[in-house]
Amino acid sequence: MIEGAWAEGKPREIRIPPLGRGWHGWFVQQLESPWFHHASKRRRYLAGVSGGADSVALLHLLHRHGFRDVVVCHLNHGLRGRAGAGDARFVVALAGSLGFRCEVGQVDVAAMMALRGLSMETAAREARHGFFARCARKHRCRRLLLAHHGDDQAETILWNLLRGSRGLVGMRESGFLEMDGLRMECVRPLLDLRRAELRAWLSAEGLRWREDASNAEPVAVRNRIRHEVLPLLAEIARRDVSALLVRAGKSANELREIERWAVAEAGVCDPQGRLHVPKLRSLPPELQASCIHAFLTSAGIGGLSWDLVGRCRALIDSANAVAAVNLPGGRVLRRRAGRLVIAP
């Protein structure tokens, strides 16, 4: 018998406030996400499945909505011993019961940390990206479904803000991410649902999942935000802080669309794709920063903090003796002959 943590409780109606919705008229049996209705069921999808409640809910929802060409991708990070092996067995059995193909990989994240001096989160993320890229090549599919939900989004927005992000920045429901040289389309169908919603639905349906005890340990930054910071903020504000953060993130996305329009109208790139410094100087400072941010993002530069964009904007000042700013990934933004260019 596969080891697993059975969700407790008998099937029953449970009301839980979803993101952006009130209490009235919503029941656990109506758990829905528009993506499952709009997405093509003829396409092939990779699905990242850990065996936890969120990814198990994703897998069952895919099956119930008629998706059949799904490749379940599970990576054992080598951090949980027998429990990790139990997770893999559980996922293989679950995928088989639903008629999905399954790929299982294993890495030694602890060895990666020691060899390269990486944090656990960074090493695990790099390992997952490499694994997903291998699955994508094998199955000729670059569409990856991930089980991030609304509470994950709130944690992401808060953590990015604490790291100096330029505004409120969270995960997108659909976007592209570079993984081991492959441009992967990452889709998050559960982003408007809450963790409690998903667990209540699994309980009501009598479905089981695996529990990772390390998720409750206040070691990783994410765990501390989840178990310490957000509950404290909720206690102080007497509000559902996660819902407020996600709502603010959506508002920021709306403003970001207006910003994209303004950047396009400004037309600050020359025919060679370089930033035209005299045109930039003619713009308001806020729009200068927006144009530079858009330029760097389009070149694949990530990790753009408010401070970094500000230092890049200072390059357009003719009185500034500094003519270059170091960028993430070992690249450099240089001022040269009235233009800003990205150099290796």
mmCIF file of C-alpha atoms in Angstrom:
data_model
loop_
_atom_site.group_PDB
_atom_site.id
_atom_site.type_symbol
_atom_site.label_atom_id
_atom_site.label_comp_id
_atom_site.label_asym_id
_atom_site.label_seq_id
_atom_site.Cartn_x
_atom_site.Cartn_y
_atom_site.Cartn_z
ATOM 1 C CA MET A 1 0.000 0.000 0.000
ATOM 2 C CA ILE A 2 1.321 3.432 -0.902
ATOM 3 C CA GLU A 3 2.186 5.537 2.112
ATOM 4 C CA GLY A 4 0.166 8.710 2.284
ATOM 5 C CA ALA A 5 -1.503 11.272 4.491
ATOM 6 C CA TRP A 6 -5.237 10.844 4.211
ATOM 7 C CA ALA A 7 -7.186 14.091 4.316
ATOM 8 C CA GLU A 8 -9.273 13.975 7.443
ATOM 9 C CA GLY A 9 -13.000 14.478 7.594
ATOM 10 C CA LYS A 10 -16.011 13.099 5.808
ATOM 11 C CA PRO A 11 -17.384 14.680 2.609
ATOM 12 C CA ARG A 12 -19.394 17.709 3.601
ATOM 13 C CA GLU A 13 -20.222 21.242 2.542
ATOM 14 C CA ILE A 14 -17.573 23.683 3.752
ATOM 15 C CA ARG A 15 -17.627 27.399 3.141
ATOM 16 C CA ILE A 16 -14.257 29.063 2.711
ATOM 17 C CA PRO A 17 -13.755 32.597 1.348
ATOM 18 C CA PRO A 18 -11.985 32.424 -2.043
ATOM 19 C CA LEU A 19 -9.763 35.257 -3.258
ATOM 20 C CA GLY A 20 -11.826 38.184 -4.424
ATOM 21 C CA ARG A 21 -15.169 36.525 -3.542
ATOM 22 C CA GLY A 22 -17.466 36.745 -0.542
ATOM 23 C CA TRP A 23 -18.871 34.012 1.629
ATOM 24 C CA HIS A 24 -22.347 33.997 0.158
ATOM 25 C CA GLY A 25 -23.343 31.347 -2.357
ATOM 26 C CA TRP A 26 -20.028 29.522 -2.603
ATOM 27 C CA PHE A 27 -19.567 25.886 -1.648
ATOM 28 C CA VAL A 28 -16.629 23.537 -1.859
ATOM 29 C CA GLN A 29 -18.396 21.397 -4.494
ATOM 30 C CA GLN A 30 -18.205 24.362 -6.912
ATOM 31 C CA LEU A 31 -14.405 24.490 -6.949
ATOM 32 C CA GLU A 32 -13.614 25.948 -10.371
ATOM 33 C CA SER A 33 -10.999 27.788 -12.375
ATOM 34 C CA PRO A 34 -11.765 29.298 -15.812
ATOM 35 C CA TRP A 35 -8.565 27.888 -17.310
ATOM 36 C CA PHE A 36 -9.906 24.318 -17.256
ATOM 37 C CA HIS A 37 -12.775 25.377 -19.515
ATOM 38 C CA HIS A 38 -10.776 27.587 -21.900
ATOM 39 C CA ALA A 39 -7.603 25.509 -22.382
ATOM 40 C CA SER A 40 -7.323 23.088 -25.287
ATOM 41 C CA LYS A 41 -7.781 19.473 -24.276
ATOM 42 C CA ARG A 42 -6.058 18.310 -27.469
ATOM 43 C CA ARG A 43 -2.690 19.664 -26.370
ATOM 44 C CA ARG A 44 -0.084 17.852 -24.342
ATOM 45 C CA TYR A 45 0.845 19.244 -20.938
ATOM 46 C CA LEU A 46 3.562 18.564 -18.410
ATOM 47 C CA ALA A 47 2.335 18.813 -14.803
ATOM 48 C CA GLY A 48 4.673 19.365 -11.874
ATOM 49 C CA VAL A 49 3.360 17.144 -9.073
ATOM 50 C CA SER A 50 5.002 16.850 -5.647
ATOM 51 C CA GLY A 51 2.267 14.731 -4.105
ATOM 52 C CA GLY A 52 1.119 17.541 -1.827
ATOM 53 C CA ALA A 53 -2.489 18.705 -1.623
ATOM 54 C CA ASP A 54 -2.154 21.488 -4.197
ATOM 55 C CA SER A 55 -0.603 19.456 -7.002
ATOM 56 C CA VAL A 56 -2.848 16.466 -6.268
ATOM 57 C CA ALA A 57 -5.895 18.748 -6.603
ATOM 58 C CA LEU A 58 -4.489 20.046 -9.909
ATOM 59 C CA LEU A 59 -4.107 16.506 -11.233
ATOM 60 C CA HIS A 60 -7.626 15.436 -10.263
ATOM 61 C CA LEU A 61 -9.115 18.613 -11.749
ATOM 62 C CA LEU A 62 -7.268 17.998 -15.013
ATOM 63 C CA HIS A 63 -8.681 14.482 -15.192
ATOM 64 C CA ARG A 64 -12.228 15.532 -14.313
ATOM 65 C CA HIS A 65 -12.220 18.253 -16.968
ATOM 66 C CA GLY A 66 -11.240 15.821 -19.693
ATOM 67 C CA PHE A 67 -7.511 16.431 -20.087
ATOM 68 C CA ARG A 68 -5.892 13.159 -21.123
ATOM 69 C CA ASP A 69 -2.510 13.964 -22.669
ATOM 70 C CA VAL A 70 -0.797 14.886 -19.410
ATOM 71 C CA VAL A 71 2.718 13.864 -18.381
ATOM 72 C CA VAL A 72 3.123 13.924 -14.595
ATOM 73 C CA CYS A 73 6.605 15.123 -13.578
ATOM 74 C CA HIS A 74 7.842 14.367 -10.066
ATOM 75 C CA LEU A 75 11.325 15.167 -8.738
ATOM 76 C CA ASN A 76 12.720 13.651 -5.539
ATOM 77 C CA HIS A 77 15.084 16.295 -4.151
ATOM 78 C CA GLY A 78 16.874 13.747 -1.947
ATOM 79 C CA LEU A 79 16.166 15.755 1.204
ATOM 80 C CA ARG A 80 13.539 13.633 2.953
ATOM 81 C CA GLY A 81 14.911 10.089 2.880
ATOM 82 C CA ARG A 82 12.230 7.407 3.013
ATOM 83 C CA ALA A 83 9.475 10.030 2.996
ATOM 84 C CA GLY A 84 10.770 11.342 -0.340
ATOM 85 C CA ALA A 85 10.747 7.839 -1.804
ATOM 86 C CA GLY A 86 7.189 7.445 -0.489
ATOM 87 C CA ASP A 87 6.179 10.649 -2.263
ATOM 88 C CA ALA A 88 7.511 9.259 -5.550
ATOM 89 C CA ARG A 89 5.635 5.976 -5.144
ATOM 90 C CA PHE A 90 2.460 7.847 -4.293
ATOM 91 C CA VAL A 91 2.704 10.089 -7.383
ATOM 92 C CA VAL A 92 3.448 7.140 -9.691
ATOM 93 C CA ALA A 93 0.396 5.285 -8.355
ATOM 94 C CA LEU A 94 -1.820 8.369 -8.620
ATOM 95 C CA ALA A 95 -0.753 9.098 -12.187
ATOM 96 C CA GLY A 96 -1.373 5.488 -13.154
ATOM 97 C CA SER A 97 -4.843 5.477 -11.585
ATOM 98 C CA LEU A 98 -5.789 8.506 -13.700
ATOM 99 C CA GLY A 99 -4.268 7.135 -16.897
ATOM 100 C CA PHE A 100 -1.472 9.721 -17.070
ATOM 101 C CA ARG A 101 2.129 9.020 -18.006
ATOM 102 C CA CYS A 102 4.662 9.748 -15.279
ATOM 103 C CA GLU A 103 8.294 10.819 -15.174
ATOM 104 C CA VAL A 104 10.217 10.528 -11.898
ATOM 105 C CA GLY A 105 13.653 12.025 -11.334
ATOM 106 C CA GLN A 106 16.019 12.220 -8.390
ATOM 107 C CA VAL A 107 18.754 14.703 -7.489
ATOM 108 C CA ASP A 108 20.959 15.338 -4.485
ATOM 109 C CA VAL A 109 20.091 18.923 -3.599
ATOM 110 C CA ALA A 110 22.319 18.837 -0.494
ATOM 111 C CA ALA A 111 25.316 17.970 -2.684
ATOM 112 C CA MET A 112 24.451 20.839 -5.045
ATOM 113 C CA MET A 113 24.339 23.215 -2.089
ATOM 114 C CA ALA A 114 27.747 22.074 -0.819
ATOM 115 C CA LEU A 115 29.410 22.021 -4.223
ATOM 116 C CA ARG A 116 28.183 25.390 -5.475
ATOM 117 C CA GLY A 117 27.446 27.271 -2.263
ATOM 118 C CA LEU A 118 23.752 27.621 -3.059
ATOM 119 C CA SER A 119 20.857 28.091 -0.677
ATOM 120 C CA MET A 120 18.415 25.212 -0.391
ATOM 121 C CA GLU A 121 15.702 27.142 -2.241
ATOM 122 C CA THR A 122 18.034 28.084 -5.108
ATOM 123 C CA ALA A 123 19.497 24.601 -5.469
ATOM 124 C CA ALA A 124 16.047 22.990 -5.414
ATOM 125 C CA ARG A 125 14.713 25.448 -7.973
ATOM 126 C CA GLU A 126 17.632 24.856 -10.334
ATOM 127 C CA ALA A 127 17.193 21.097 -9.955
ATOM 128 C CA ARG A 128 13.484 21.334 -10.772
ATOM 129 C CA HIS A 129 14.109 23.528 -13.796
ATOM 130 C CA GLY A 130 16.677 21.082 -15.141
ATOM 131 C CA PHE A 131 14.313 18.164 -14.581
ATOM 132 C CA PHE A 132 11.361 19.914 -16.249
ATOM 133 C CA ALA A 133 13.566 20.804 -19.228
ATOM 134 C CA ARG A 134 14.599 17.143 -19.612
ATOM 135 C CA CYS A 135 10.946 16.072 -19.513
ATOM 136 C CA ALA A 136 10.074 18.773 -22.049
ATOM 137 C CA ARG A 137 12.723 17.544 -24.478
ATOM 138 C CA LYS A 138 11.755 13.895 -24.054
ATOM 139 C CA HIS A 139 8.030 14.488 -24.586
ATOM 140 C CA ARG A 140 8.380 17.411 -27.004
ATOM 141 C CA CYS A 141 6.232 19.627 -24.839
ATOM 142 C CA ARG A 142 7.137 23.026 -23.417
ATOM 143 C CA ARG A 143 3.845 23.669 -21.604
ATOM 144 C CA LEU A 144 4.213 23.156 -17.866
ATOM 145 C CA LEU A 145 1.307 23.252 -15.406
ATOM 146 C CA LEU A 146 2.143 24.286 -11.848
ATOM 147 C CA ALA A 147 -0.085 24.141 -8.772
ATOM 148 C CA HIS A 148 0.656 27.558 -7.260
ATOM 149 C CA HIS A 149 -2.452 29.015 -5.620
ATOM 150 C CA GLY A 150 -3.571 32.317 -4.135
ATOM 151 C CA ASP A 151 -1.745 31.905 -0.835
ATOM 152 C CA ASP A 152 1.493 31.191 -2.746
ATOM 153 C CA GLN A 153 0.830 34.369 -4.709
ATOM 154 C CA ALA A 154 0.457 36.430 -1.536
ATOM 155 C CA GLU A 155 3.739 35.046 -0.183
ATOM 156 C CA THR A 156 5.481 35.807 -3.480
ATOM 157 C CA ILE A 157 4.227 39.392 -3.624
ATOM 158 C CA LEU A 158 5.288 40.077 -0.034
ATOM 159 C CA TRP A 159 8.705 38.427 -0.417
ATOM 160 C CA ASN A 160 9.421 40.293 -3.676
ATOM 161 C CA LEU A 161 8.444 43.551 -1.992
ATOM 162 C CA LEU A 162 10.801 42.847 0.909
ATOM 163 C CA ARG A 163 13.593 42.181 -1.594
ATOM 164 C CA GLY A 164 13.096 45.579 -3.230
ATOM 165 C CA SER A 165 10.894 44.755 -6.226
ATOM 166 C CA ARG A 166 9.696 47.585 -8.434
ATOM 167 C CA GLY A 167 6.128 47.666 -7.193
ATOM 168 C CA LEU A 168 3.967 44.680 -6.320
ATOM 169 C CA VAL A 169 5.174 41.731 -8.373
ATOM 170 C CA GLY A 170 3.702 38.265 -8.212
ATOM 171 C CA MET A 171 3.374 35.220 -10.448
ATOM 172 C CA ARG A 172 1.443 35.355 -13.693
ATOM 173 C CA GLU A 173 -1.203 32.782 -14.533
ATOM 174 C CA SER A 174 0.609 32.229 -17.817
ATOM 175 C CA GLY A 175 4.125 33.297 -18.708
ATOM 176 C CA PHE A 176 7.429 32.116 -20.085
ATOM 177 C CA LEU A 177 10.475 31.057 -18.124
ATOM 178 C CA GLU A 178 13.910 29.925 -19.245
ATOM 179 C CA MET A 179 14.744 26.441 -17.955
ATOM 180 C CA ASP A 180 18.080 24.893 -18.860
ATOM 181 C CA GLY A 181 18.123 26.582 -22.261
ATOM 182 C CA LEU A 182 14.433 25.951 -23.050
ATOM 183 C CA ARG A 183 11.767 28.648 -23.126
ATOM 184 C CA MET A 184 8.984 27.014 -21.136
ATOM 185 C CA GLU A 185 5.393 28.220 -20.944
ATOM 186 C CA CYS A 186 4.394 28.018 -17.282
ATOM 187 C CA VAL A 187 0.667 27.959 -16.523
ATOM 188 C CA ARG A 188 -0.838 28.244 -13.045
ATOM 189 C CA PRO A 189 -4.534 27.302 -13.267
ATOM 190 C CA LEU A 190 -5.104 27.455 -9.482
ATOM 191 C CA LEU A 191 -3.807 30.968 -8.888
ATOM 192 C CA ASP A 192 -7.245 32.379 -7.981
ATOM 193 C CA LEU A 193 -7.990 29.587 -5.500
ATOM 194 C CA ARG A 194 -6.978 29.324 -1.859
ATOM 195 C CA ARG A 195 -4.984 26.627 -0.111
ATOM 196 C CA ALA A 196 -7.902 25.945 2.254
ATOM 197 C CA GLU A 197 -10.314 25.654 -0.692
ATOM 198 C CA LEU A 198 -8.193 22.985 -2.333
ATOM 199 C CA ARG A 199 -7.809 20.959 0.847
ATOM 200 C CA ALA A 200 -11.493 21.226 1.668
ATOM 201 C CA TRP A 201 -12.360 20.010 -1.837
ATOM 202 C CA LEU A 202 -9.998 17.045 -1.554
ATOM 203 C CA SER A 203 -11.473 16.177 1.838
ATOM 204 C CA ALA A 204 -15.027 16.435 0.553
ATOM 205 C CA GLU A 205 -14.158 14.195 -2.394
ATOM 206 C CA GLY A 206 -12.388 11.636 -0.197
ATOM 207 C CA LEU A 207 -9.093 12.143 -2.042
ATOM 208 C CA ARG A 208 -5.702 11.747 -0.385
ATOM 209 C CA TRP A 209 -2.406 13.549 -0.613
ATOM 210 C CA ARG A 210 1.052 13.528 0.970
ATOM 211 C CA GLU A 211 2.120 15.855 3.763
ATOM 212 C CA ASP A 212 5.648 17.261 3.826
ATOM 213 C CA ALA A 213 6.486 17.890 7.485
ATOM 214 C CA SER A 214 9.311 20.257 6.488
ATOM 215 C CA ASN A 215 6.719 22.741 5.189
ATOM 216 C CA ALA A 216 5.799 23.500 8.788
ATOM 217 C CA GLU A 217 9.386 24.090 9.913
ATOM 218 C CA PRO A 218 10.330 27.793 10.292
ATOM 219 C CA VAL A 219 13.605 27.422 8.386
ATOM 220 C CA ALA A 220 13.084 28.422 4.749
ATOM 221 C CA VAL A 221 12.071 32.014 4.077
ATOM 222 C CA ARG A 222 8.807 30.915 2.475
ATOM 223 C CA ASN A 223 7.873 28.886 5.542
ATOM 224 C CA ARG A 224 8.538 31.798 7.877
ATOM 225 C CA ILE A 225 6.438 34.151 5.748
ATOM 226 C CA ARG A 226 3.633 31.574 5.648
ATOM 227 C CA HIS A 227 3.644 30.520 9.301
ATOM 228 C CA GLU A 228 4.915 33.645 11.081
ATOM 229 C CA VAL A 229 4.714 36.857 9.054
ATOM 230 C CA LEU A 230 1.319 36.546 7.371
ATOM 231 C CA PRO A 231 -0.502 35.280 10.507
ATOM 232 C CA LEU A 232 0.994 38.164 12.510
ATOM 233 C CA LEU A 233 -0.076 40.710 9.894
ATOM 234 C CA ALA A 234 -3.561 39.196 9.830
ATOM 235 C CA GLU A 235 -3.756 39.441 13.622
ATOM 236 C CA ILE A 236 -2.664 43.073 13.576
ATOM 237 C CA ALA A 237 -4.888 44.121 10.674
ATOM 238 C CA ARG A 238 -7.792 41.823 11.593
ATOM 239 C CA ARG A 239 -8.116 41.144 7.893
ATOM 240 C CA ASP A 240 -7.345 38.339 5.464
ATOM 241 C CA VAL A 241 -3.958 39.775 4.508
ATOM 242 C CA SER A 242 -3.300 37.199 1.798
ATOM 243 C CA ALA A 243 -6.460 38.237 -0.045
ATOM 244 C CA LEU A 244 -5.517 41.906 0.312
ATOM 245 C CA LEU A 245 -2.040 41.295 -1.087
ATOM 246 C CA VAL A 246 -3.372 39.385 -4.088
ATOM 247 C CA ARG A 247 -5.987 42.069 -4.769
ATOM 248 C CA ALA A 248 -3.297 44.754 -4.619
ATOM 249 C CA GLY A 249 -1.161 42.676 -6.971
ATOM 250 C CA LYS A 250 -4.005 42.525 -9.492
ATOM 251 C CA SER A 251 -4.419 46.290 -9.295
ATOM 252 C CA ALA A 252 -0.680 46.676 -9.887
ATOM 253 C CA ASN A 253 -0.990 44.456 -12.976
ATOM 254 C CA GLU A 254 -3.695 46.751 -14.356
ATOM 255 C CA LEU A 255 -1.441 49.768 -13.859
ATOM 256 C CA ARG A 256 1.398 47.833 -15.473
ATOM 257 C CA GLU A 257 -0.687 47.465 -18.641
ATOM 258 C CA ILE A 258 -1.104 51.242 -18.758
ATOM 259 C CA GLU A 259 2.648 51.555 -18.237
ATOM 260 C CA ARG A 260 3.325 49.204 -21.190
ATOM 261 C CA TRP A 261 1.139 51.378 -23.411
ATOM 262 C CA ALA A 262 2.994 54.535 -22.320
ATOM 263 C CA VAL A 263 6.368 52.900 -22.984
ATOM 264 C CA ALA A 264 5.287 51.879 -26.496
ATOM 265 C CA GLU A 265 4.032 55.397 -27.190
ATOM 266 C CA ALA A 266 7.329 56.913 -26.005
ATOM 267 C CA GLY A 267 9.256 55.121 -28.789
ATOM 268 C CA VAL A 268 12.668 55.392 -27.163
ATOM 269 C CA CYS A 269 14.392 52.548 -29.044
ATOM 270 C CA ASP A 270 16.341 53.238 -32.216
ATOM 271 C CA PRO A 271 16.169 50.950 -35.305
ATOM 272 C CA GLN A 272 19.032 48.873 -33.877
ATOM 273 C CA GLY A 273 17.068 48.187 -30.674
ATOM 274 C CA ARG A 274 19.169 50.464 -28.471
ATOM 275 C CA LEU A 275 17.807 53.010 -26.011
ATOM 276 C CA HIS A 276 18.022 56.540 -27.430
ATOM 277 C CA VAL A 277 19.395 58.689 -24.587
ATOM 278 C CA PRO A 278 18.217 62.126 -25.909
ATOM 279 C CA LYS A 279 14.647 60.790 -26.239
ATOM 280 C CA LEU A 280 14.810 59.352 -22.736
ATOM 281 C CA ARG A 281 15.922 62.699 -21.328
ATOM 282 C CA SER A 282 12.810 64.369 -22.786
ATOM 283 C CA LEU A 283 10.489 62.122 -20.770
ATOM 284 C CA PRO A 284 9.267 62.488 -17.171
ATOM 285 C CA PRO A 285 11.539 60.633 -14.715
ATOM 286 C CA GLU A 286 8.863 58.024 -13.941
ATOM 287 C CA LEU A 287 8.450 57.153 -17.621
ATOM 288 C CA GLN A 288 12.241 57.042 -18.059
ATOM 289 C CA ALA A 289 12.391 54.327 -15.415
ATOM 290 C CA SER A 290 9.516 52.454 -17.054
ATOM 291 C CA CYS A 291 11.237 52.510 -20.446
ATOM 292 C CA ILE A 292 14.515 51.253 -18.998
ATOM 293 C CA HIS A 293 12.742 48.514 -17.045
ATOM 294 C CA ALA A 294 10.885 47.378 -20.185
ATOM 295 C CA PHE A 295 14.095 47.440 -22.228
ATOM 296 C CA LEU A 296 15.981 45.281 -19.732
ATOM 297 C CA THR A 297 13.071 42.875 -19.290
ATOM 298 C CA SER A 298 12.740 42.384 -23.056
ATOM 299 C CA ALA A 299 16.431 41.431 -23.117
ATOM 300 C CA GLY A 300 15.819 38.661 -20.581
ATOM 301 C CA ILE A 301 17.276 40.507 -17.597
ATOM 302 C CA GLY A 302 15.522 39.394 -14.393
ATOM 303 C CA GLY A 303 15.803 40.413 -10.752
ATOM 304 C CA LEU A 304 15.235 44.100 -11.497
ATOM 305 C CA SER A 305 14.890 45.918 -8.180
ATOM 306 C CA TRP A 306 13.780 49.516 -7.780
ATOM 307 C CA ASP A 307 17.346 50.452 -6.829
ATOM 308 C CA LEU A 308 18.894 48.805 -9.888
ATOM 309 C CA VAL A 309 16.510 50.542 -12.297
ATOM 310 C CA GLY A 310 17.320 53.829 -10.571
ATOM 311 C CA ARG A 311 21.057 53.320 -11.081
ATOM 312 C CA CYS A 312 20.444 52.479 -14.740
ATOM 313 C CA ARG A 313 18.360 55.639 -15.152
ATOM 314 C CA ALA A 314 21.237 57.690 -13.767
ATOM 315 C CA LEU A 315 23.249 56.747 -16.885
ATOM 316 C CA ILE A 316 21.205 59.152 -19.019
ATOM 317 C CA ASP A 317 22.457 62.101 -16.948
ATOM 318 C CA SER A 318 25.230 63.749 -18.986
ATOM 319 C CA ALA A 319 26.886 64.933 -15.768
ATOM 320 C CA ASN A 320 27.193 61.377 -14.513
ATOM 321 C CA ALA A 321 30.765 60.140 -14.919
ATOM 322 C CA VAL A 322 29.643 56.536 -14.479
ATOM 323 C CA ALA A 323 28.972 55.009 -17.901
ATOM 324 C CA ALA A 324 28.074 51.414 -16.982
ATOM 325 C CA VAL A 325 25.929 49.486 -14.505
ATOM 326 C CA ASN A 326 26.339 45.792 -13.739
ATOM 327 C CA LEU A 327 23.223 43.701 -14.399
ATOM 328 C CA PRO A 328 22.144 40.256 -13.127
ATOM 329 C CA GLY A 329 23.560 37.370 -15.107
ATOM 330 C CA GLY A 330 26.972 38.947 -15.628
ATOM 331 C CA ARG A 331 25.806 41.485 -18.228
ATOM 332 C CA VAL A 332 26.344 45.250 -18.277
ATOM 333 C CA LEU A 333 24.255 48.251 -19.338
ATOM 334 C CA ARG A 334 26.574 50.801 -21.008
ATOM 335 C CA ARG A 335 26.140 54.372 -22.224
ATOM 336 C CA ARG A 336 27.879 54.715 -25.563
ATOM 337 C CA ALA A 337 27.526 57.417 -28.241
ATOM 338 C CA GLY A 338 24.160 58.629 -26.997
ATOM 339 C CA ARG A 339 22.720 55.159 -26.627
ATOM 340 C CA LEU A 340 22.210 52.617 -23.836
ATOM 341 C CA VAL A 341 23.251 49.111 -24.866
ATOM 342 C CA ILE A 342 23.453 45.769 -23.080
ATOM 343 C CA ALA A 343 26.883 44.181 -23.325
ATOM 344 C CA PRO A 344 28.188 40.775 -22.152
#
